[in-house]
mmCIF file with all atom_site columns, C-alpha atoms in Angstrom:
data_model
loop_
_atom_site.group_PDB
_atom_site.id
_atom_site.type_symbol
_atom_site.label_atom_id
_atom_site.label_alt_id
_atom_site.label_comp_id
_atom_site.label_asym_id
_atom_site.label_entity_id
_atom_site.label_seq_id
_atom_site.pdbx_PDB_ins_code
_atom_site.Cartn_x
_atom_site.Cartn_y
_atom_site.Cartn_z
_atom_site.occupancy
_atom_site.B_iso_or_equiv
_atom_site.pdbx_formal_charge
_atom_site.auth_seq_id
_atom_site.auth_comp_id
_atom_site.auth_asym_id
_atom_site.auth_atom_id
_atom_site.pdbx_PDB_model_num
ATOM 1  C CA . ILE A 1 1  ? -6.284  2.297   27.934 1.00 81.00 ? 1  ILE A CA 1
ATOM 2  C CA . LEU A 1 2  ? -3.821  2.433   31.262 1.00 87.00 ? 2  LEU A CA 1
ATOM 3  C CA . LYS A 1 3  ? -6.473  4.024   33.302 1.00 93.00 ? 3  LYS A CA 1
ATOM 4  C CA . ILE A 1 4  ? -9.020  0.923   32.076 1.00 95.00 ? 4  ILE A CA 1
ATOM 5  C CA . GLN A 1 5  ? -6.739  -1.448  33.106 1.00 95.00 ? 5  GLN A CA 1
ATOM 6  C CA . ALA A 1 6  ? -6.187  0.378   36.593 1.00 96.00 ? 6  ALA A CA 1
ATOM 7  C CA . ILE A 1 7  ? -9.672  0.635   37.339 1.00 96.00 ? 7  ILE A CA 1
ATOM 8  C CA . LEU A 1 8  ? -10.276 -3.350  36.394 1.00 96.00 ? 8  LEU A CA 1
ATOM 9  C CA . LYS A 1 9  ? -6.756  -4.355  38.096 1.00 96.00 ? 9  LYS A CA 1
ATOM 10 C CA . GLU A 1 10 ? -9.170  -2.504  41.311 1.00 97.00 ? 10 GLU A CA 1
ATOM 11 C CA . GLN A 1 11 ? -11.555 -4.968  40.956 1.00 95.00 ? 11 GLN A CA 1
ATOM 12 C CA . GLY A 1 12 ? -9.542  -7.900  40.277 1.00 95.00 ? 12 GLY A CA 1
ATOM 13 C CA . LEU A 1 13 ? -9.824  -8.379  36.559 1.00 96.00 ? 13 LEU A CA 1
ATOM 14 C CA . SER A 1 14 ? -8.010  -7.772  33.441 1.00 95.00 ? 14 SER A CA 1
ATOM 15 C CA . LEU A 1 15 ? -7.996  -6.600  30.063 1.00 95.00 ? 15 LEU A CA 1
ATOM 16 C CA . GLY A 1 16 ? -8.766  -10.757 29.137 1.00 95.00 ? 16 GLY A CA 1
ATOM 17 C CA . ASP A 1 17 ? -12.153 -10.540 30.911 1.00 97.00 ? 17 ASP A CA 1
ATOM 18 C CA . VAL A 1 18 ? -13.318 -7.451  29.142 1.00 97.00 ? 18 VAL A CA 1
ATOM 19 C CA . VAL A 1 19 ? -16.106 -8.634  26.801 1.00 97.00 ? 19 VAL A CA 1
ATOM 20 C CA . MET A 1 20 ? -17.584 -5.994  25.461 1.00 98.00 ? 20 MET A CA 1
ATOM 21 C CA . MET A 1 21 ? -15.826 -2.315  24.661 1.00 97.00 ? 21 MET A CA 1
ATOM 22 C CA . HIS A 1 22 ? -18.148 0.930   23.161 1.00 98.00 ? 22 HIS A CA 1
ATOM 23 C CA . VAL A 1 23 ? -15.927 3.100   21.775 1.00 97.00 ? 23 VAL A CA 1
ATOM 24 C CA . TYR A 1 24 ? -16.750 6.751   21.447 1.00 97.00 ? 24 TYR A CA 1
ATOM 25 C CA . LEU A 1 25 ? -15.036 9.141   19.070 1.00 96.00 ? 25 LEU A CA 1
ATOM 26 C CA . ALA A 1 26 ? -14.791 12.022  18.037 1.00 96.00 ? 26 ALA A CA 1
ATOM 27 C CA . GLY A 1 27 ? -13.510 14.077  14.659 1.00 93.00 ? 27 GLY A CA 1
ATOM 28 C CA . ASP A 1 28 ? -9.724  14.812  14.888 1.00 91.00 ? 28 ASP A CA 1
ATOM 29 C CA . PRO A 1 29 ? -9.203  18.564  14.106 1.00 90.00 ? 29 PRO A CA 1
ATOM 30 C CA . ALA A 1 30 ? -5.741  17.690  13.104 1.00 90.00 ? 30 ALA A CA 1
ATOM 31 C CA . LYS A 1 31 ? -7.466  15.360  10.616 1.00 89.00 ? 31 LYS A CA 1
ATOM 32 C CA . GLY A 1 32 ? -10.084 17.741  9.222  1.00 92.00 ? 32 GLY A CA 1
ATOM 33 C CA . GLY A 1 33 ? -12.596 16.514  11.632 1.00 90.00 ? 33 GLY A CA 1
ATOM 34 C CA . LYS A 1 34 ? -12.408 13.455  10.539 1.00 92.00 ? 34 LYS A CA 1
ATOM 35 C CA . LEU A 1 35 ? -11.963 10.374  13.153 1.00 92.00 ? 35 LEU A CA 1
ATOM 36 C CA . ASP A 1 36 ? -9.023  7.979   13.606 1.00 91.00 ? 36 ASP A CA 1
ATOM 37 C CA . PHE A 1 37 ? -10.752 4.446   13.326 1.00 90.00 ? 37 PHE A CA 1
ATOM 38 C CA . ALA A 1 38 ? -7.323  3.588   11.988 1.00 92.00 ? 38 ALA A CA 1
ATOM 39 C CA . GLY A 1 39 ? -5.415  4.451   15.339 1.00 92.00 ? 39 GLY A CA 1
ATOM 40 C CA . LEU A 1 40 ? -8.120  2.884   17.548 1.00 92.00 ? 40 LEU A CA 1
ATOM 41 C CA . GLN A 1 41 ? -7.547  -0.120  14.916 1.00 94.00 ? 41 GLN A CA 1
ATOM 42 C CA . ALA A 1 42 ? -3.566  -0.097  16.164 1.00 95.00 ? 42 ALA A CA 1
ATOM 43 C CA . SER A 1 43 ? -4.497  0.575   19.854 1.00 93.00 ? 43 SER A CA 1
ATOM 44 C CA . TYR A 1 44 ? -7.293  -2.323  19.902 1.00 94.00 ? 44 TYR A CA 1
ATOM 45 C CA . THR A 1 45 ? -4.752  -5.331  18.201 1.00 95.00 ? 45 THR A CA 1
ATOM 46 C CA . LYS A 1 46 ? -2.012  -3.609  20.324 1.00 95.00 ? 46 LYS A CA 1
ATOM 47 C CA . TYR A 1 47 ? -3.387  -4.415  23.814 1.00 95.00 ? 47 TYR A CA 1
ATOM 48 C CA . PHE A 1 48 ? -6.290  -7.448  22.479 1.00 96.00 ? 48 PHE A CA 1
ATOM 49 C CA . GLY A 1 49 ? -5.470  -10.781 20.482 1.00 95.00 ? 49 GLY A CA 1
ATOM 50 C CA . THR A 1 50 ? -2.142  -10.743 21.514 1.00 95.00 ? 50 THR A CA 1
ATOM 51 C CA . THR A 1 51 ? 0.422   -13.922 22.433 1.00 95.00 ? 51 THR A CA 1
ATOM 52 C CA . GLU A 1 52 ? -0.051  -12.399 25.101 1.00 93.00 ? 52 GLU A CA 1
ATOM 53 C CA . GLN A 1 53 ? -3.862  -11.426 25.628 1.00 93.00 ? 53 GLN A CA 1
ATOM 54 C CA . PRO A 1 54 ? -5.901  -13.622 23.227 1.00 95.00 ? 54 PRO A CA 1
ATOM 55 C CA . ASN A 1 55 ? -9.339  -12.167 24.121 1.00 94.00 ? 55 ASN A CA 1
ATOM 56 C CA . LYS A 1 56 ? -10.930 -9.847  21.013 1.00 96.00 ? 56 LYS A CA 1
ATOM 57 C CA . PRO A 1 57 ? -13.722 -8.537  23.069 1.00 97.00 ? 57 PRO A CA 1
ATOM 58 C CA . ALA A 1 58 ? -16.646 -7.650  20.881 1.00 96.00 ? 58 ALA A CA 1
ATOM 59 C CA . ARG A 1 59 ? -16.965 -4.049  19.878 1.00 96.00 ? 59 ARG A CA 1
ATOM 60 C CA . ALA A 1 60 ? -18.774 -1.119  19.114 1.00 96.00 ? 60 ALA A CA 1
ATOM 61 C CA . ALA A 1 61 ? -17.414 2.471   17.685 1.00 94.00 ? 61 ALA A CA 1
ATOM 62 C CA . PHE A 1 62 ? -19.545 5.560   17.258 1.00 94.00 ? 62 PHE A CA 1
ATOM 63 C CA . GLN A 1 63 ? -19.421 8.751   15.973 1.00 94.00 ? 63 GLN A CA 1
ATOM 64 C CA . VAL A 1 64 ? -20.234 11.536  18.483 1.00 96.00 ? 64 VAL A CA 1
ATOM 65 C CA . ALA A 1 65 ? -19.902 15.429  17.686 1.00 93.00 ? 65 ALA A CA 1
ATOM 66 C CA . ALA A 1 66 ? -17.992 15.965  20.963 1.00 93.00 ? 66 ALA A CA 1
ATOM 67 C CA . LEU A 1 67 ? -17.071 14.439  24.219 1.00 95.00 ? 67 LEU A CA 1
ATOM 68 C CA . ALA A 1 68 ? -17.338 15.805  27.757 1.00 92.00 ? 68 ALA A CA 1
ATOM 69 C CA . ALA A 1 69 ? -13.579 16.844  28.025 1.00 92.00 ? 69 ALA A CA 1
ATOM 70 C CA . PRO A 1 70 ? -13.262 19.037  25.155 1.00 89.00 ? 70 PRO A CA 1
ATOM 71 C CA . TRP A 1 71 ? -9.657  18.142  24.462 1.00 91.00 ? 71 TRP A CA 1
ATOM 72 C CA . ALA A 1 72 ? -10.538 14.457  24.348 1.00 93.00 ? 72 ALA A CA 1
ATOM 73 C CA . LEU A 1 73 ? -11.111 12.664  21.246 1.00 94.00 ? 73 LEU A CA 1
ATOM 74 C CA . VAL A 1 74 ? -12.526 8.735   22.633 1.00 95.00 ? 74 VAL A CA 1
ATOM 75 C CA . GLU A 1 75 ? -14.237 7.605   25.203 1.00 96.00 ? 75 GLU A CA 1
ATOM 76 C CA . ILE A 1 76 ? -14.338 4.200   26.058 1.00 96.00 ? 76 ILE A CA 1
ATOM 77 C CA . GLU A 1 77 ? -15.682 1.988   28.084 1.00 96.00 ? 77 GLU A CA 1
ATOM 78 C CA . VAL A 1 78 ? -15.979 -1.770  28.515 1.00 97.00 ? 78 VAL A CA 1
ATOM 79 C CA . ILE A 1 79 ? -17.928 -4.235  30.199 1.00 97.00 ? 79 ILE A CA 1
ATOM 80 C CA . ALA A 1 80 ? -15.832 -7.291  31.437 1.00 97.00 ? 80 ALA A CA 1
ATOM 81 C CA . VAL A 1 81 ? -16.650 -10.284 32.897 1.00 97.00 ? 81 VAL A CA 1
ATOM 82 C CA . ARG A 1 82 ? -15.182 -12.657 36.186 1.00 92.00 ? 82 ARG A CA 1
ATOM 83 C CA . SER A 1 83 ? -15.173 -15.661 35.591 1.00 83.00 ? 83 SER A CA 1
ATOM 84 C CA . LYS A 1 84 ? -16.755 -18.277 37.793 1.00 76.00 ? 84 LYS A CA 1
#
């Protein structure tokens, strides 16, 4: 999420401007190939819906066979909107 925050900051945006997230999850070999949705949820609630950042963007999570980086288990795409 730190990389996402940095990219948003370059554009004058923050996590509070995120309106949609697409999350791609690959199975975790350490969990027998199962998805770590609980880990995803824990991270989501750490950054969204907090007192400091109350925004809760819509999201969709998808299971994928693998990601471009062979070591990666998650890839997140966000859509942010600049307020007028």
